[in-house]
Structure formats: structure tokens, C-alpha cells
Amino acid sequence: MIVVLTGGTGGTKFADGLRRVINPQDLTVIVNTADDFQWWGLHISPDIDSVMYVLSGRVSKERGWGIAQDTFFCLQTMKQLDEPSWFQVGDRDLAVHLLRTKLLAQGKTLTEATAKIASKMDLQVGVLPMSDSRVQTRVNTPAGELSFQEYFVKRGYQDSVNSVRFEGASEAKAAPGVIDAILSADAVFVAPSNPVTSIGPILAVAQIRQALRDTSAPVAAISPIIGSAPVSGPAGILMAAQGFPISINGVAKAYEDFLDVLIVDDADEAAAKELERSDLRVSCMNIMMRSENDREQLAKRALSFVSQNLPRKISVAS
Amino acid sequence: MIVVLTGGTGGTKFADGLRRVINPQDLTVIVNTADDFQWWGLHISPDIDSVMYVLSGRVSKERGWGIAQDTFFCLQTMKQLDEPSWFQVGDRDLAVHLLRTKLLAQGKTLTEATAKIASKMDLQVGVLPMSDSRVQTRVNTPAGELSFQEYFVKRGYQDSVNSVRFEGASEAKAAPGVIDAILSADAVFVAPSNPVTSIGPILAVAQIRQALRDTSAPVAAISPIIGSAPVSGPAGILMAAQGFPISINGVAKAYEDFLDVLIVDDADEAAAKELERSDLRVSCMNIMMRSENDREQLAKRALSFVSQNLPRKISVAS
């Protein structure tokens, strides 16, 4: 069993590579839920949706988010009714938010709602929210404290960032299945998502961070940083705000208490050699995922590298 | 001030005729809410929506319900997720249900939510739900007791009907503004809607029925029956189930305690003469509304006939 910790779009590509090269039923994805928010009265789980849309083949390849060929007529009408329209909900997308909100209103947990929706999408991969408790990423900026979606989508991550905190994380428990998955895994991957606001909230759940330290499985991260810049998005700004260097060293530092393997880009070969030490193996490969083939190749090479440290053999499709 | 009591599609055409021939700000429409129901976790008010869509010019003229040129992509996706899909919610339509549901969840009353949505639609006509309390039409059939939407939409009114009741009506109060509107009106019209399940629930709110008896304004109904059949829908079956003849006599009987004027089709001239008595004037005209011009003509003629009994003159556009 392979476990991946991930946020939205970036890390999801790596999970997609994995499900293409192993038996997808042997893959469990643990997803950040600290970006979840209420929109038009609906419970939106942006990262869970991204994972499900990508792993079920529904995602819009042009946009990289939402459902392929989706339309935005409800959104347009909402705008005409003077309702907020900065978060782009498609008409097909809306069905998923409606169903999740209905299930939660019926008393289902987020884990149960996610399992039901994933099953209706014929998803083979296991998708687990990190927690059924409410954890909320709060971004402290000169303009005030913002929710992640306000910071990221509404304001296009143009604000400078003083700090980030995860409201509710100290009381949050891991969702059912999360700790077991990590402890019984053959390998755990930290996807190349933003270490602060995508992986950070997952690690802020103390039980999960402890399980990553305790598991006998190797824990490997794919760096979201190449050289001194993130592959995409605001990871650099956010890492700096939290005191991490914007480099593979910063990634290693963010995960230092549990990381066994760090997979970095070929471009970071020199830094990789300096970083490697007895308890941290660093492997260089192409980590840019521009195509589906890139995803598969990265997944294969990462599995192959990690399998050198694996107690059991991982079956990788040829 | 002119007041119209109405249900969904049929009666709404008459209200639309009125707003075209008088100052729309002088028109208040009191709407049946006993067909309201929860759908995908949203609060749907089918008759309020019909009234707002027709009176704001948004209605689909082809379908006679919903919003013009609307699409159904959310509905299709819901169906793919195995959610119920027999109630046809369009993508643009959905925005209205989302906004209403959000406002109600924020603690707003249905009256307040309706006023806000109507204002965002630039509706000139006043739209009042009959009640802010929950009243539900329940249709007793050999297949069991059904909600109105189950009976009407899901099962296409194919069941025979034993009886109809209005759950919650005995405790329901009229919504704010309803009683004042009726008591201070220059004329009250009962639109040609189904007397049992469209107008019936409004009358089942005791305060409203009493206000119709008490008002000094003439109360005029347009018959939804021509000869021995309804113009459309299941009005005949439902009238028979409630013990009313399926004829203009049945309409007169349903409203006998407050009706001053009954407007019937030219085809019912003979029956009209028999029905007329000292306290009920019956007027024959073309009541079929096939075109917008038909609506305007009926509204003008109805206003003209009723104005003979009016304390004040109603200004009708020429």
C-alpha cells in the first residue's frame, strides 16, 4: 500500500502518476482540508475535489482545475444577483458541492461524504480527508487575516505574508483510516505541494505528524521547489514567511523530523549532494510534470528509488 | 392597489397581464408556498419562482417554467452521481435556489428572502409568500400520501386522488403584508390557478380567508375551468376529490364565502346566467391566455368589469 499526502493541483499530478503505474486500489491519498470553505452556503473542499477530478480523469486539462468542458451559467446568474463570484464554480462542479453539503447536513462526516462521492465517480484510489474536524488555514497579511481562498483565489496571492496559522489544528484528530494508512504503508510520499499551506495543515494535526515519525515505511517527499523558486504558486512567499529557505534545504527542513528521502530536480544536483546525510537520502530526477508521461515517469522513478529502502517490493507497471 | 392570489404557471399568466396594463408597483402578488420542498438540500419555492420568472420576463416561453435558455448540466451531473433528477433544475435557476437557501440559513424569513431576490431581479411587482410558516400540500392517493411535487412532477399526476390536506395550515399565520394588502386593496383577484392545490393552501391560512371575507374591495376570480374541464393540469381530478363539481359552479363553490365576481369563458355563457345571483356577478369573456396579448386583454377586461364595483377608479394603460 502506497500513501500520498497532498494538497490541490500540483501534488495531485504526482498522485495521478502513481495511480497510473501501480494498482490504483493500492493507493491511498490523504488530502489537505484546511482550504475548505463555505461558498453560496455550500461546503467546498477544493483539494479533495481536485484530487477526485484528476484521479477520475474528469479534470479540465486546459484550466488544471474543475471539470472538463464545464460551463459557468449558475455563476453568471449569481453575479447578476450580486452574489460573490470570485470563486469559479462550474455547473457540473456544483453537483459535487451540492451532494457533499447535503451529506454533511444529514450528519455524515467529511470522510463518509468523500467516500460516497468517490464511489459514485468510480474512483479506484482511496481518498481520505486529513481530518473530519474543522481546520482552517489563516494567512496573516498587512491587509488583515485572510482565509486561504481569499488570499489565493480572490486576491491572487499578491499580498505579502507575515505568517500562517492553522485554526483548529491543535484540537483536530486525524480522520478515520489516516493513521492506519500511514503506519501500515509500504511507502509514504509527500507530494510536491506547497509545504506551508497544502502539506502544512496535514502535519499540523499532531497525530499525523507523529505517525509519519513512527511508521516503519520510508517517507519520501518530492520537492515543490527547483533552485530558488517554486514550480508554481505562492509556495516561496509562504515558506519565507514561515522561516524556511526557498530551496530544497527549506523543504528538507519543513519535513526534517520524519523525512527519509527527498526527491529533487536534476537542476539541484549540487545542492542535493550537500544536503545528503546519513538519515536523509536525496535523489535527483526530472520532477517537472508537464505531461501525463512526465507524471508516470516521475512516479516510476520515485517508487524505484524508494523501493531500495522498502521492506516489501512495490509492483510497478512496466 | 391590486392584489392577486396565485399559484404557479397558469395564474401567473394573469398576474403578468395585470402588470402590463397597470403600474406594476401597484400590483401585489400573494403566492402559494405549500408546494415548497427540499431538493438537493436546497429550499425550492416553485410557485414563487414561476411568479418571479414570468413577471421579470425571465421565464422560458417554450417550457412555460424555469429560465429562458437555461441549461441542465448540474442536473445531468447529479444524475451521474445517482442523485434524484426528476425535478428539472436548470443551471441559472439553481442560482435562485442557492441564494434563497443561503438567506433562509442566515435566519431570514421567506418573505425577506423573496423580497431580496425580487429586488435583485428588478421586479417592480410586489411578491409575497402566503406565509412564512411551513405549510405542505399532501395528496392522498392509493399509492400513499405524496408531496405535491411527487404527485405533480415525479408521477405526472397519473394517480387517482382520494383527498388533499395542507399540513401545518391550521397553525400558519399569513406572512407580513398579506392581510394589509388584502384589506387595503382596490380589488383582489383570484388568478385562474388550481382552486385546490394552488389557491386552496392560501385559503387554508385562516387569517387570509377571513381577510378576503372582510375586505371592502371586490374579490374576483378568473375560472381555471372551461365547460367541464380545466384549462390545464390536474385541477379537475383534485376538485372532484375535494367534492367540488368540475365546472364554473365548482369554482364558485370553492370561493363562495368571499367571492363577488366570477369571470368565466364565453363558452360558459349559459352556465354563467344560471350561476349569477344577487351577491355573485358572473362575467363572460375570453379567458384562454395563449399569447401575451391574450393576457393583457383578459387583464384589461377583468379590471374593467370589476371597476364597475370599485370604490376607486383603477388606472388601466390604454
XYZ file of C-alpha atoms in Angstrom:
636
model
C 0.000 0.000 0.000
C 1.311 3.422 -1.028
C 0.197 6.572 0.771
C 0.425 10.102 -0.638
C -0.079 13.313 1.314
C -1.205 16.085 -0.974
C -2.899 19.426 -1.458
C -4.563 20.559 -4.679
C -3.344 20.803 -8.249
C 0.462 20.335 -8.084
C 0.678 17.382 -5.749
C -2.321 15.793 -7.363
C -0.360 15.332 -10.584
C 2.082 13.121 -8.706
C -0.749 11.072 -7.188
C -2.121 10.727 -10.712
C 1.251 9.410 -11.908
C 1.270 6.827 -9.109
C -2.233 5.526 -9.809
C -1.199 5.020 -13.432
C 1.818 2.838 -12.571
C 0.546 0.790 -9.619
C -2.742 -0.920 -8.911
C -4.873 2.135 -8.056
C -6.563 0.197 -5.278
C -3.161 0.052 -3.581
C -3.008 3.854 -3.399
C -4.420 5.998 -0.585
C -4.339 9.768 -0.880
C -4.545 11.859 2.302
C -5.775 15.322 1.405
C -5.489 18.780 2.934
C -8.874 20.109 4.059
C -7.747 23.401 5.625
C -8.742 25.304 2.467
C -12.332 24.099 2.814
C -14.807 26.951 2.984
C -18.439 27.894 2.669
C -19.471 29.305 -0.685
C -23.070 30.193 -1.579
C -23.971 28.187 1.537
C -22.208 25.083 0.216
C -19.265 23.205 1.726
C -16.419 23.366 -0.781
C -13.370 21.116 -0.338
C -11.106 22.442 -3.096
C -8.257 19.974 -2.615
C -10.479 16.914 -2.282
C -12.287 17.987 -5.447
C -9.007 18.485 -7.313
C -7.830 15.030 -6.250
C -11.089 13.399 -7.284
C -11.353 15.249 -10.597
C -7.754 14.458 -11.545
C -7.752 10.837 -10.387
C -11.082 10.077 -12.059
C -9.987 11.719 -15.323
C -12.656 14.404 -15.038
C -10.362 17.428 -14.624
C -10.217 20.200 -17.210
C -6.767 19.833 -18.715
C -6.895 23.399 -20.076
C -7.623 25.021 -16.728
C -5.965 22.454 -14.468
C -8.919 22.694 -12.079
C -12.630 21.975 -12.194
C -14.371 19.596 -14.561
C -13.572 19.294 -18.268
C -15.925 21.235 -20.575
C -17.756 22.647 -17.608
C -19.977 25.700 -18.036
C -20.485 28.610 -15.636
C -24.110 29.619 -16.086
C -25.033 29.367 -12.423
C -22.009 31.523 -11.576
C -23.041 34.133 -14.156
C -26.532 34.240 -12.687
C -25.149 34.534 -9.164
C -23.136 37.516 -10.344
C -26.293 39.070 -11.816
C -27.918 38.579 -8.394
C -24.973 40.483 -6.820
C -23.639 37.380 -5.076
C -19.858 36.893 -4.852
C -18.418 35.351 -7.995
C -14.651 35.281 -7.460
C -14.553 31.548 -6.784
C -15.226 29.841 -10.084
C -17.763 27.088 -9.544
C -18.811 25.297 -12.708
C -22.288 23.918 -13.272
C -21.077 20.281 -13.205
C -18.726 21.035 -10.330
C -21.683 22.403 -8.399
C -23.274 18.958 -8.323
C -20.354 17.677 -6.234
C -20.610 20.584 -3.779
C -24.362 20.130 -3.509
C -24.031 16.417 -2.821
C -21.267 16.893 -0.231
C -23.214 19.649 1.534
C -26.345 17.506 1.595
C -24.458 14.520 3.036
C -22.821 16.680 5.720
C -26.209 18.223 6.587
C -27.522 14.666 7.003
C -24.842 14.124 9.680
C -22.295 12.274 7.564
C -18.634 13.004 8.277
C -16.398 14.515 5.617
C -14.705 11.104 5.352
C -18.043 9.405 4.681
C -19.176 12.101 2.243
C -15.870 11.866 0.378
C -16.058 8.072 0.189
C -19.583 8.242 -1.189
C -18.748 10.825 -3.857
C -15.531 8.986 -4.794
C -17.501 5.772 -5.175
C -20.094 7.467 -7.401
C -17.180 8.704 -9.547
C -15.857 5.140 -9.788
C -12.606 6.245 -8.234
C -10.312 3.275 -7.626
C -7.896 5.196 -5.413
C -8.703 5.689 -1.722
C -9.235 9.380 -0.872
C -9.159 10.410 2.779
C -9.556 13.920 4.151
C -6.804 14.604 6.691
C -9.402 15.262 9.386
C -13.147 15.362 9.938
C -12.591 18.318 12.276
C -12.634 21.867 11.017
C -9.094 23.156 10.419
C -8.703 26.482 8.649
C -5.596 27.995 7.141
C -5.413 31.673 8.073
C -2.960 33.882 6.208
C -1.796 36.952 8.129
C -1.125 39.818 5.695
C -0.800 43.604 6.007
C -4.394 43.713 4.690
C -5.560 41.566 7.619
C -6.009 37.873 8.241
C -7.411 36.077 5.186
C -8.770 32.616 4.558
C -6.629 30.679 2.121
C -9.167 31.043 -0.691
C -9.364 34.791 -0.139
C -5.572 35.013 -0.205
C -5.053 32.616 -3.105
C -8.062 32.992 -5.408
C -9.800 36.259 -4.566
C -6.633 38.335 -4.165
C -4.402 36.249 -6.466
C -1.651 35.826 -3.773
C -0.471 39.396 -4.305
C -0.358 40.255 -0.591
C 2.855 39.957 1.340
C 2.541 37.384 4.097
C 3.581 37.840 7.715
C 2.679 34.354 8.925
C 0.295 31.450 8.516
C -1.645 29.608 11.194
C -3.996 26.625 11.185
C -7.064 27.405 13.216
C -8.462 24.324 14.929
C -5.428 22.151 14.175
C -4.343 21.696 17.791
C -7.686 20.081 18.682
C -8.111 18.233 15.366
C -7.882 14.461 15.145
C -6.792 12.571 12.080
C -9.725 11.257 10.066
C -10.527 7.532 10.418
C -8.099 5.458 8.380
C -5.377 8.093 8.097
C -3.113 6.896 10.898
C -3.576 3.210 9.969
C -2.758 4.000 6.351
C 0.487 5.727 7.295
C 1.561 3.106 9.828
C 0.815 0.137 7.566
C 2.094 1.683 4.315
C 4.891 0.237 2.199
C 5.912 3.796 1.383
C 4.632 7.276 2.163
C 5.063 10.107 -0.333
C 4.728 13.769 0.407
C 3.575 15.154 -2.942
C 5.187 18.260 -4.479
C 2.544 20.532 -2.953
C 3.086 23.758 -1.067
C 4.845 22.716 2.200
C 3.176 25.516 4.179
C -0.476 25.675 3.139
C -1.013 22.306 1.422
C 1.129 19.862 3.431
C 1.493 22.134 6.494
C -2.124 21.737 7.675
C -1.879 17.938 7.389
C 1.273 17.991 9.523
C -0.379 20.393 11.961
C -2.627 17.515 13.007
C -0.296 16.183 15.727
C -1.404 12.555 15.347
C -0.492 12.584 11.664
C 2.937 14.135 12.149
C 3.629 11.585 14.903
C 2.542 8.704 12.650
C 4.970 9.906 9.976
C 7.753 9.739 12.572
C 6.600 6.352 13.834
C 5.905 4.492 10.602
C 8.422 1.855 9.557
C 7.732 2.753 5.917
C 10.157 5.081 4.170
C 8.796 8.622 3.896
C 9.789 10.417 0.706
C 8.990 13.967 -0.393
C 9.077 15.316 -3.924
C 10.330 18.890 -3.790
C 7.931 21.615 -4.942
C 10.981 23.884 -5.250
C 13.543 23.858 -8.072
C 16.577 26.058 -7.439
C 15.251 29.031 -5.505
C 11.698 29.135 -6.805
C 8.556 27.067 -6.572
C 7.373 25.142 -9.630
C 4.120 27.099 -9.332
C 2.067 29.187 -6.958
C 2.896 31.057 -3.758
C 4.979 28.333 -2.034
C 8.063 30.584 -1.993
C 6.383 33.558 -0.283
C 4.700 31.283 2.234
C 7.879 29.294 3.023
C 9.788 32.526 3.606
C 7.021 33.777 5.895
C 7.315 30.613 7.964
C 11.115 30.875 8.173
C 12.055 28.186 5.653
C 14.691 28.872 2.968
C 13.147 28.819 -0.525
C 15.222 25.863 -1.669
C 15.383 22.114 -1.339
C 17.033 22.799 2.039
C 13.849 24.569 3.095
C 11.767 21.590 2.009
C 14.071 19.236 3.936
C 13.803 21.479 6.990
C 9.972 21.578 6.825
C 9.876 17.774 6.950
C 13.120 17.094 8.880
C 11.637 15.115 11.771
C 10.199 12.336 9.579
C 11.766 12.530 6.105
C 13.883 9.612 4.813
C 14.137 10.506 1.126
C 13.966 13.819 -0.713
C 13.464 13.728 -4.469
C 14.678 16.893 -6.170
C 15.129 18.108 -9.708
C 18.275 17.352 -11.710
C 18.892 21.102 -11.628
C 19.510 20.843 -7.881
C 22.235 18.197 -8.144
C 24.882 20.275 -6.351
C 22.582 21.282 -3.514
C 21.417 17.674 -3.269
C 24.959 16.416 -2.644
C 25.437 18.939 0.143
C 22.083 18.094 1.700
C 22.512 14.305 1.734
C 23.418 12.874 5.099
C 23.197 9.503 6.834
C 19.485 9.852 7.690
C 18.388 11.644 4.512
C 18.879 10.253 1.039
C 18.477 12.792 -1.746
C 17.781 11.670 -5.295
C 17.849 13.822 -8.431
C 15.496 13.268 -11.369
C 13.217 15.283 -13.642
C 10.442 16.436 -11.303
C 8.672 18.817 -13.739
C 5.358 17.225 -14.731
C 4.306 18.854 -17.985
C 2.618 15.795 -19.491
C 0.903 12.631 -18.355
C 4.040 10.783 -19.397
C 6.116 13.036 -17.079
C 3.787 12.089 -14.209
C 4.188 8.395 -14.889
C 7.956 8.630 -15.263
C 8.340 10.570 -12.029
C 6.099 8.132 -10.189
C 8.060 5.148 -11.527
C 11.454 6.642 -10.700
C 10.359 7.794 -7.257
C 8.941 4.332 -6.499
C 12.058 2.731 -7.845
C 14.362 4.888 -5.746
C 12.317 4.435 -2.594
C 11.977 0.683 -3.173
C 15.701 0.409 -2.443
C 14.750 1.245 1.143
C 11.484 -0.687 1.147
C 10.771 -3.649 3.399
C 8.496 -5.115 0.693
C 8.626 -4.877 -3.066
C 6.250 -2.441 -4.796
C 4.769 -3.742 -8.022
C 5.236 -1.063 -10.689
C 3.539 -1.422 -14.066
C 6.118 -1.742 -16.811
C -53.512 48.779 -5.266
C -54.443 45.477 -6.938
C -53.836 42.132 -5.217
C -53.636 38.765 -6.962
C -53.676 35.381 -5.263
C -51.907 32.802 -7.412
C -50.109 29.505 -7.708
C -47.609 28.669 -10.427
C -47.779 28.779 -14.205
C -51.484 29.279 -15.052
C -52.359 32.013 -12.622
C -49.040 33.709 -13.167
C -50.042 34.500 -16.742
C -52.940 36.546 -15.428
C -50.677 38.422 -12.995
C -48.367 39.072 -15.932
C -51.263 40.538 -17.904
C -52.124 42.844 -14.987
C -48.576 44.162 -14.550
C -48.579 45.031 -18.247
C -51.729 47.144 -18.052
C -51.345 48.890 -14.684
C -48.399 50.469 -12.915
C -46.544 47.317 -11.805
C -45.746 48.957 -8.476
C -49.488 48.996 -7.797
C -49.636 45.185 -8.037
C -49.028 42.772 -5.151
C -48.996 39.046 -5.825
C -49.654 36.660 -2.921
C -48.200 33.270 -3.782
C -48.860 29.698 -2.725
C -45.902 28.209 -0.842
C -47.374 24.815 0.034
C -45.520 23.209 -2.893
C -42.180 24.313 -1.435
C -39.824 21.415 -0.862
C -36.231 20.446 -0.244
C -34.289 19.351 -3.303
C -30.572 18.500 -3.218
C -30.570 20.189 0.199
C -31.957 23.434 -1.250
C -35.220 25.191 -0.465
C -37.263 25.316 -3.657
C -40.345 27.569 -3.872
C -41.736 26.546 -7.271
C -44.637 28.996 -7.368
C -42.632 31.988 -6.137
C -40.008 31.188 -8.756
C -42.630 30.923 -11.504
C -44.105 34.263 -10.491
C -40.689 35.950 -10.399
C -39.512 34.421 -13.663
C -42.701 35.362 -15.507
C -43.081 38.851 -14.054
C -39.410 39.714 -14.654
C -39.534 38.398 -18.232
C -37.008 35.641 -17.458
C -39.298 32.643 -17.994
C -38.684 30.147 -20.770
C -41.583 30.700 -23.139
C -41.009 27.280 -24.743
C -41.253 25.332 -21.486
C -43.507 27.693 -19.554
C -41.334 27.174 -16.468
C -37.748 27.854 -15.468
C -35.442 30.431 -17.024
C -35.178 31.098 -20.777
C -32.241 29.364 -22.498
C -31.289 27.635 -19.282
C -29.009 24.600 -19.378
C -29.139 21.467 -17.218
C -25.509 20.446 -16.731
C -25.649 20.345 -12.948
C -28.763 18.170 -13.202
C -27.019 15.800 -15.619
C -24.077 15.508 -13.251
C -26.375 14.887 -10.301
C -27.945 12.071 -12.284
C -24.481 10.616 -12.952
C -23.879 10.758 -9.180
C -27.122 8.752 -8.691
C -28.938 11.657 -7.105
C -32.644 12.194 -7.869
C -33.185 14.064 -11.127
C -36.950 14.110 -11.675
C -37.281 17.764 -10.701
C -35.718 19.767 -13.507
C -33.482 22.419 -12.004
C -31.606 24.498 -14.577
C -28.131 25.901 -14.015
C -29.354 29.520 -13.917
C -32.420 28.527 -11.924
C -30.081 26.935 -9.379
C -28.626 30.341 -8.513
C -32.025 31.452 -7.219
C -32.435 28.309 -5.092
C -28.897 28.691 -3.716
C -29.466 32.330 -2.802
C -32.838 31.649 -1.159
C -31.429 28.697 0.799
C -28.465 30.788 1.964
C -30.718 33.635 3.099
C -33.015 31.250 4.993
C -29.987 29.583 6.622
C -28.897 33.053 7.742
C -32.202 33.375 9.578
C -34.091 35.461 7.048
C -37.796 34.721 6.607
C -39.176 33.511 3.289
C -40.777 36.956 2.894
C -37.400 38.661 3.353
C -35.598 36.205 1.076
C -38.263 36.670 -1.598
C -38.073 40.467 -1.353
C -34.295 40.378 -1.711
C -34.337 38.073 -4.746
C -37.179 40.039 -6.355
C -35.219 43.248 -5.853
C -32.087 41.730 -7.424
C -34.260 40.743 -10.394
C -35.518 44.341 -10.657
C -39.053 43.139 -10.203
C -41.448 46.072 -9.962
C -44.354 43.972 -8.720
C -44.600 43.118 -5.013
C -44.297 39.353 -4.408
C -45.377 37.991 -1.039
C -45.341 34.350 0.027
C -48.690 33.467 1.624
C -46.944 32.516 4.857
C -43.506 32.305 6.442
C -44.654 29.147 8.233
C -44.230 25.745 6.700
C -47.431 24.553 5.007
C -47.269 21.423 2.884
C -49.809 20.114 0.425
C -50.199 16.361 0.915
C -52.024 14.379 -1.756
C -53.645 11.171 -0.545
C -53.566 8.541 -3.331
C -53.928 4.746 -3.490
C -50.098 4.714 -3.734
C -49.850 6.558 -0.420
C -49.614 10.168 0.647
C -47.444 12.232 -1.704
C -45.996 15.713 -1.588
C -47.393 17.920 -4.339
C -44.160 17.795 -6.335
C -44.095 13.995 -6.111
C -47.704 13.830 -7.260
C -47.415 16.505 -9.941
C -43.874 16.310 -11.333
C -42.411 12.947 -10.345
C -45.548 10.897 -11.048
C -47.063 13.244 -13.683
C -50.450 13.430 -11.834
C -51.385 9.952 -13.011
C -52.527 8.726 -9.578
C -56.148 8.878 -8.612
C -56.675 11.172 -5.655
C -58.668 10.391 -2.522
C -58.183 13.725 -0.794
C -55.823 16.626 -0.235
C -54.722 18.189 3.032
C -52.500 21.119 3.969
C -50.122 20.098 6.707
C -49.288 22.967 9.037
C -52.010 25.252 7.662
C -54.072 25.382 10.857
C -51.123 26.841 12.789
C -49.814 29.003 9.928
C -50.018 32.767 10.025
C -50.224 34.987 6.964
C -46.852 36.436 6.000
C -46.243 40.098 6.905
C -48.022 42.399 4.477
C -50.531 39.847 3.198
C -53.511 40.809 5.338
C -52.851 44.545 4.949
C -52.607 44.135 1.190
C -55.972 42.363 1.007
C -57.749 44.752 3.376
C -56.432 47.898 1.707
C -56.709 46.694 -1.910
C -58.838 48.385 -4.561
C -59.528 44.942 -5.990
C -58.481 41.384 -5.203
C -58.170 38.817 -7.982
C -58.002 35.075 -7.528
C -55.941 34.007 -10.533
C -57.036 31.082 -12.750
C -54.899 28.646 -10.773
C -55.921 25.261 -9.445
C -58.533 26.010 -6.720
C -57.465 23.014 -4.638
C -53.663 22.896 -4.597
C -52.687 26.408 -5.751
C -55.333 28.681 -4.220
C -56.511 26.114 -1.628
C -53.389 26.355 0.561
C -53.584 30.169 0.592
C -57.210 29.953 1.725
C -56.273 27.292 4.295
C -54.447 30.037 6.221
C -57.460 31.128 8.287
C -56.333 34.767 8.564
C -56.183 35.099 4.796
C -59.597 33.575 4.142
C -61.053 35.841 6.816
C -59.393 38.909 5.250
C -60.970 38.005 1.906
C -64.372 37.951 3.632
C -63.645 41.197 5.477
C -62.108 43.341 2.758
C -64.268 46.101 1.309
C -62.556 45.568 -2.059
C -64.384 43.460 -4.628
C -62.959 39.928 -4.845
C -62.979 38.474 -8.349
C -61.866 35.026 -9.509
C -60.954 34.016 -13.036
C -62.163 30.474 -13.613
C -59.491 27.837 -14.296
C -62.295 25.650 -15.664
C -63.964 25.957 -19.067
C -67.035 23.771 -19.549
C -66.294 20.600 -17.623
C -62.505 20.573 -17.847
C -59.579 22.563 -16.530
C -57.601 24.748 -18.941
C -54.549 22.719 -17.933
C -53.214 20.371 -15.278
C -54.908 18.230 -12.646
C -57.392 20.821 -11.327
C -60.338 18.620 -12.357
C -59.182 15.491 -10.560
C -58.309 17.487 -7.462
C -61.608 19.419 -7.415
C -63.549 16.166 -7.711
C -61.525 14.668 -4.862
C -62.435 17.635 -2.669
C -66.156 17.394 -3.557
C -66.369 20.333 -5.970
C -68.123 19.946 -9.342
C -65.668 20.308 -12.248
C -67.362 23.402 -13.642
C -67.653 27.111 -13.016
C -70.159 26.127 -10.322
C -67.393 24.223 -8.572
C -65.133 27.263 -8.727
C -67.893 29.452 -7.322
C -68.469 26.921 -4.558
C -64.755 26.769 -3.637
C -64.746 30.537 -3.116
C -68.385 31.085 -2.134
C -67.803 32.749 1.233
C -65.839 35.701 -0.198
C -66.379 35.870 -3.968
C -68.080 38.941 -5.516
C -67.256 38.396 -9.181
C -66.552 35.269 -11.217
C -65.015 35.721 -14.649
C -65.660 32.752 -16.928
C -65.119 31.887 -20.561
C -67.571 32.871 -23.274
C -68.144 29.138 -23.747
C -69.778 29.045 -20.291
C -72.352 31.745 -21.061
C -75.375 29.568 -20.337
C -73.962 28.252 -17.048
C -72.954 31.817 -16.139
C -76.526 33.050 -16.427
C -77.744 30.267 -14.152
C -74.976 30.906 -11.636
C -75.448 34.675 -11.341
C -77.290 35.782 -8.242
C -77.631 38.943 -6.187
C -74.312 38.504 -4.387
C -72.313 36.995 -7.276
C -71.843 38.734 -10.599
C -70.621 36.471 -13.387
C -68.968 37.906 -16.469
C -68.134 36.068 -19.698
C -65.045 36.861 -21.774
C -62.198 35.024 -23.496
C -60.179 33.614 -20.598
C -57.771 31.439 -22.647
C -54.330 33.071 -22.496
C -52.387 31.738 -25.493
C -50.388 34.918 -26.161
C -49.117 37.927 -24.288
C -51.845 39.920 -25.977
C -54.445 37.497 -24.561
C -53.032 38.135 -21.084
C -53.273 41.887 -21.474
C -56.779 41.737 -22.927
C -58.034 39.497 -20.130
C -56.413 41.725 -17.507
C -57.958 44.845 -19.039
C -61.409 43.323 -19.368
C -61.318 41.838 -15.881
C -60.232 45.181 -14.419
C -62.877 46.968 -16.438
C -65.640 44.629 -15.275
C -64.553 44.757 -11.657
C -64.125 48.554 -11.746
C -67.901 48.780 -12.036
C -67.971 47.615 -8.452
C -64.875 49.509 -7.350
C -64.850 52.242 -4.733
C -61.944 53.951 -6.575
C -61.037 54.060 -10.209
C -58.227 51.752 -11.378
C -55.897 53.322 -13.941
C -55.546 50.926 -16.871
C -52.945 51.550 -19.566
C -54.667 52.230 -22.868
